[in-house]
PDB file of C-alpha atoms and ligand atoms in Angstrom:
ATOM      1  CA  UNK A   1     -82.569  72.983 -11.828  1.00 94.00           C
ATOM      2  CA  UNK A   2     -82.628  72.613 -16.036  1.00 96.00           C
ATOM      3  CA  UNK A   3     -83.901  70.379 -17.720  1.00 97.00           C
ATOM      4  CA  UNK A   4     -83.966  69.692 -21.680  1.00 97.00           C
ATOM      5  CA  UNK A   5     -83.393  72.338 -24.071  1.00 97.00           C
ATOM      6  CA  UNK A   6     -86.866  73.774 -25.514  1.00 97.00           C
ATOM      7  CA  UNK A   7     -86.174  75.684 -28.232  1.00 97.00           C
ATOM      8  CA  UNK A   8     -83.707  77.797 -29.542  1.00 98.00           C
ATOM      9  CA  UNK A   9     -84.799  81.526 -30.773  1.00 98.00           C
ATOM     10  CA  UNK A  10     -83.680  83.500 -33.449  1.00 98.00           C
ATOM     11  CA  UNK A  11     -84.614  86.699 -34.196  1.00 98.00           C
ATOM     12  CA  UNK A  12     -85.607  87.480 -37.659  1.00 98.00           C
ATOM     13  CA  UNK A  13     -86.618  91.141 -39.822  1.00 97.00           C
ATOM     14  CA  UNK A  14     -88.910  89.027 -41.929  1.00 97.00           C
ATOM     15  CA  UNK A  15     -90.869  86.017 -40.665  1.00 98.00           C
ATOM     16  CA  UNK A  16     -92.371  84.716 -44.259  1.00 98.00           C
ATOM     17  CA  UNK A  17     -88.952  84.794 -45.797  1.00 98.00           C
ATOM     18  CA  UNK A  18     -87.189  82.999 -42.588  1.00 98.00           C
ATOM     19  CA  UNK A  19     -90.265  80.316 -42.541  1.00 98.00           C
ATOM     20  CA  UNK A  20     -89.901  79.936 -46.096  1.00 98.00           C
ATOM     21  CA  UNK A  21     -86.044  79.643 -45.612  1.00 98.00           C
ATOM     22  CA  UNK A  22     -86.546  76.833 -43.023  1.00 98.00           C
ATOM     23  CA  UNK A  23     -88.985  74.726 -44.568  1.00 98.00           C
ATOM     24  CA  UNK A  24     -87.931  75.102 -48.518  1.00 98.00           C
ATOM     25  CA  UNK A  25     -83.992  75.360 -48.125  1.00 98.00           C
ATOM     26  CA  UNK A  26     -83.410  73.477 -44.594  1.00 98.00           C
ATOM     27  CA  UNK A  27     -86.283  71.208 -45.317  1.00 98.00           C
ATOM     28  CA  UNK A  28     -88.010  71.431 -41.708  1.00 98.00           C
ATOM     29  CA  UNK A  29     -91.363  71.338 -40.558  1.00 98.00           C
ATOM     30  CA  UNK A  30     -92.694  74.471 -39.831  1.00 98.00           C
ATOM     31  CA  UNK A  31     -95.374  75.731 -37.625  1.00 97.00           C
ATOM     32  CA  UNK A  32     -97.804  78.426 -38.623  1.00 97.00           C
ATOM     33  CA  UNK A  33     -97.514  82.040 -37.720  1.00 97.00           C
ATOM     34  CA  UNK A  34     -98.578  82.667 -34.089  1.00 96.00           C
ATOM     35  CA  UNK A  35     -99.100  86.404 -32.667  1.00 96.00           C
ATOM     36  CA  UNK A  36     -97.834  86.860 -28.711  1.00 93.00           C
ATOM     37  CA  UNK A  37     -99.182  90.531 -28.072  1.00 92.00           C
ATOM     38  CA  UNK A  38     -98.209  89.960 -24.375  1.00 87.00           C
ATOM     39  CA  UNK A  39     -94.652  89.730 -25.649  1.00 89.00           C
ATOM     40  CA  UNK A  40     -94.661  91.955 -28.680  1.00 94.00           C
ATOM     41  CA  UNK A  41     -93.822  88.919 -31.060  1.00 96.00           C
ATOM     42  CA  UNK A  42     -94.811  86.561 -34.051  1.00 97.00           C
ATOM     43  CA  UNK A  43     -93.340  83.613 -33.918  1.00 96.00           C
ATOM     44  CA  UNK A  44     -93.026  79.812 -35.619  1.00 97.00           C
ATOM     45  CA  UNK A  45     -91.648  76.897 -34.437  1.00 97.00           C
ATOM     46  CA  UNK A  46     -89.317  74.520 -36.349  1.00 98.00           C
ATOM     47  CA  UNK A  47     -89.787  71.018 -35.148  1.00 97.00           C
ATOM     48  CA  UNK A  48     -86.721  69.018 -35.422  1.00 97.00           C
ATOM     49  CA  UNK A  49     -86.285  65.349 -33.761  1.00 96.00           C
ATOM     50  CA  UNK A  50     -84.512  66.926 -30.504  1.00 96.00           C
ATOM     51  CA  UNK A  51     -85.705  70.361 -29.804  1.00 97.00           C
ATOM     52  CA  UNK A  52     -86.985  73.358 -31.449  1.00 97.00           C
ATOM     53  CA  UNK A  53     -86.060  76.510 -32.702  1.00 98.00           C
ATOM     54  CA  UNK A  54     -88.348  79.370 -32.558  1.00 97.00           C
ATOM     55  CA  UNK A  55     -88.465  82.385 -35.480  1.00 98.00           C
ATOM     56  CA  UNK A  56     -89.173  85.432 -34.188  1.00 97.00           C
ATOM     57  CA  UNK A  57     -90.297  88.626 -35.537  1.00 97.00           C
ATOM     58  CA  UNK A  58     -91.016  91.850 -34.131  1.00 97.00           C
ATOM     59  CA  UNK A  59     -94.873  92.530 -33.241  1.00 97.00           C
ATOM     60  CA  UNK A  60     -96.111  96.347 -32.227  1.00 91.00           C
ATOM     61  CA  UNK A  61     -94.366  99.609 -31.670  1.00 85.00           C
ATOM     62  CA  UNK A  62     -92.333  98.644 -28.683  1.00 89.00           C
ATOM     63  CA  UNK A  63     -91.835  95.269 -29.070  1.00 94.00           C
ATOM     64  CA  UNK A  64     -88.714  93.720 -26.789  1.00 91.00           C
ATOM     65  CA  UNK A  65     -86.707  92.528 -29.966  1.00 95.00           C
ATOM     66  CA  UNK A  66     -86.587  95.661 -32.071  1.00 95.00           C
ATOM     67  CA  UNK A  67     -83.833  97.029 -30.572  1.00 93.00           C
ATOM     68  CA  UNK A  68     -81.772  93.649 -31.143  1.00 94.00           C
ATOM     69  CA  UNK A  69     -82.711  93.618 -34.795  1.00 96.00           C
ATOM     70  CA  UNK A  70     -81.786  97.278 -34.720  1.00 96.00           C
ATOM     71  CA  UNK A  71     -77.931  96.168 -33.807  1.00 95.00           C
ATOM     72  CA  UNK A  72     -78.078  92.653 -35.881  1.00 96.00           C
ATOM     73  CA  UNK A  73     -80.502  93.879 -38.830  1.00 97.00           C
ATOM     74  CA  UNK A  74     -80.045  90.194 -40.687  1.00 97.00           C
ATOM     75  CA  UNK A  75     -81.491  88.494 -37.379  1.00 98.00           C
ATOM     76  CA  UNK A  76     -79.444  86.694 -34.785  1.00 98.00           C
ATOM     77  CA  UNK A  77     -79.489  83.808 -31.994  1.00 97.00           C
ATOM     78  CA  UNK A  78     -81.790  85.820 -29.615  1.00 96.00           C
ATOM     79  CA  UNK A  79     -82.055  83.653 -26.659  1.00 97.00           C
ATOM     80  CA  UNK A  80     -82.089  79.855 -25.272  1.00 98.00           C
ATOM     81  CA  UNK A  81     -84.970  78.448 -23.332  1.00 97.00           C
ATOM     82  CA  UNK A  82     -84.328  75.659 -20.904  1.00 98.00           C
ATOM     83  CA  UNK A  83     -86.870  73.653 -19.268  1.00 98.00           C
ATOM     84  CA  UNK A  84     -87.676  73.753 -15.456  1.00 98.00           C
ATOM     85  CA  UNK A  85     -89.955  71.611 -13.535  1.00 97.00           C
ATOM     86  CA  UNK A  86     -91.622  74.572 -10.854  1.00 97.00           C
ATOM     87  CA  UNK A  87     -90.438  77.692 -12.239  1.00 98.00           C
ATOM     88  CA  UNK A  88     -91.453  79.591  -9.201  1.00 98.00           C
ATOM     89  CA  UNK A  89     -88.863  77.557  -6.943  1.00 97.00           C
ATOM     90  CA  UNK A  90     -86.517  78.289 -10.026  1.00 98.00           C
ATOM     91  CA  UNK A  91     -87.192  82.002  -9.968  1.00 98.00           C
ATOM     92  CA  UNK A  92     -86.361  82.356  -5.825  1.00 98.00           C
ATOM     93  CA  UNK A  93     -83.716  80.130  -6.671  1.00 97.00           C
ATOM     94  CA  UNK A  94     -82.292  82.603  -9.243  1.00 97.00           C
ATOM     95  CA  UNK A  95     -82.891  85.704  -7.135  1.00 97.00           C
ATOM     96  CA  UNK A  96     -81.551  84.458  -4.048  1.00 98.00           C
ATOM     97  CA  UNK A  97     -78.459  83.966  -6.072  1.00 97.00           C
ATOM     98  CA  UNK A  98     -77.856  87.794  -7.235  1.00 97.00           C
ATOM     99  CA  UNK A  99     -79.379  86.233 -10.838  1.00 97.00           C
ATOM    100  CA  UNK A 100     -81.927  89.445 -12.770  1.00 97.00           C
ATOM    101  CA  UNK A 101     -85.032  88.129 -13.407  1.00 98.00           C
ATOM    102  CA  UNK A 102     -86.774  90.791 -16.027  1.00 96.00           C
ATOM    103  CA  UNK A 103     -89.871  92.218 -16.123  1.00 93.00           C
ATOM    104  CA  UNK A 104     -91.608  92.209 -12.711  1.00 94.00           C
ATOM    105  CA  UNK A 105     -90.533  88.812 -12.079  1.00 94.00           C
ATOM    106  CA  UNK A 106     -93.926  87.157 -12.362  1.00 96.00           C
ATOM    107  CA  UNK A 107     -94.164  84.366 -15.274  1.00 96.00           C
ATOM    108  CA  UNK A 108     -96.021  85.236 -17.948  1.00 94.00           C
ATOM    109  CA  UNK A 109     -97.621  82.448 -20.304  1.00 93.00           C
ATOM    110  CA  UNK A 110     -95.364  81.676 -23.406  1.00 89.00           C
ATOM    111  CA  UNK A 111     -96.167  80.503 -27.015  1.00 86.00           C
ATOM    112  CA  UNK A 112     -96.850  76.913 -25.201  1.00 88.00           C
ATOM    113  CA  UNK A 113     -99.416  77.816 -22.812  1.00 92.00           C
ATOM    114  CA  UNK A 114     -97.228  77.161 -20.350  1.00 96.00           C
ATOM    115  CA  UNK A 115     -95.244  80.021 -17.621  1.00 97.00           C
ATOM    116  CA  UNK A 116     -91.939  81.889 -18.916  1.00 96.00           C
ATOM    117  CA  UNK A 117     -89.608  83.937 -17.314  1.00 96.00           C
ATOM    118  CA  UNK A 118     -86.551  85.722 -19.099  1.00 96.00           C
ATOM    119  CA  UNK A 119     -83.145  85.956 -17.219  1.00 98.00           C
ATOM    120  CA  UNK A 120     -80.615  88.988 -17.662  1.00 97.00           C
ATOM    121  CA  UNK A 121     -78.090  88.369 -20.527  1.00 96.00           C
ATOM    122  CA  UNK A 122     -75.450  89.996 -17.778  1.00 97.00           C
ATOM    123  CA  UNK A 123     -76.156  87.405 -15.727  1.00 97.00           C
ATOM    124  CA  UNK A 124     -75.254  84.502 -17.972  1.00 97.00           C
ATOM    125  CA  UNK A 125     -72.193  85.032 -20.320  1.00 97.00           C
ATOM    126  CA  UNK A 126     -74.142  87.347 -22.585  1.00 96.00           C
ATOM    127  CA  UNK A 127     -77.192  84.942 -23.215  1.00 96.00           C
ATOM    128  CA  UNK A 128     -81.006  85.534 -22.438  1.00 97.00           C
ATOM    129  CA  UNK A 129     -81.601  82.528 -20.994  1.00 98.00           C
ATOM    130  CA  UNK A 130     -85.586  81.778 -21.092  1.00 97.00           C
ATOM    131  CA  UNK A 131     -87.475  79.665 -18.386  1.00 98.00           C
ATOM    132  CA  UNK A 132     -90.214  77.149 -19.111  1.00 97.00           C
ATOM    133  CA  UNK A 133     -91.970  74.945 -17.046  1.00 98.00           C
ATOM    134  CA  UNK A 134     -93.278  71.978 -18.338  1.00 94.00           C
TER     135      UNK A 134
HETATM  136 CO1   CO B 201     -88.538  81.559 -26.613  1.00 73.26          CO
END
């Protein structure tokens, strides 16, 4: 069911300084910031030869990454995104296997303009999983 790793996401308290670290210190290509109000984050993508790193900064009062950054104020790995061919088929299979899908269970449009869902980290060894249909 799982395809490639689409991206690994890191929550950061200050996107501008994270961009500077990845672009200037690590020498990576970093996209322009993109605000995603429906997801409560502003993101950039670090383009790598084999995958991407997504840097996330909270956006708005009830950002879903605010609590994460309270526990990890300097930032930390937030989720891993796997590609799937059909997100509804994947979701239904996961639900019938007892996994919990976050939110209302319906895919939202993610940063790449494609449908995404998140799976409860307690069902997957403490790791928040994002599925993206590609
Ligand atoms: Co993501």
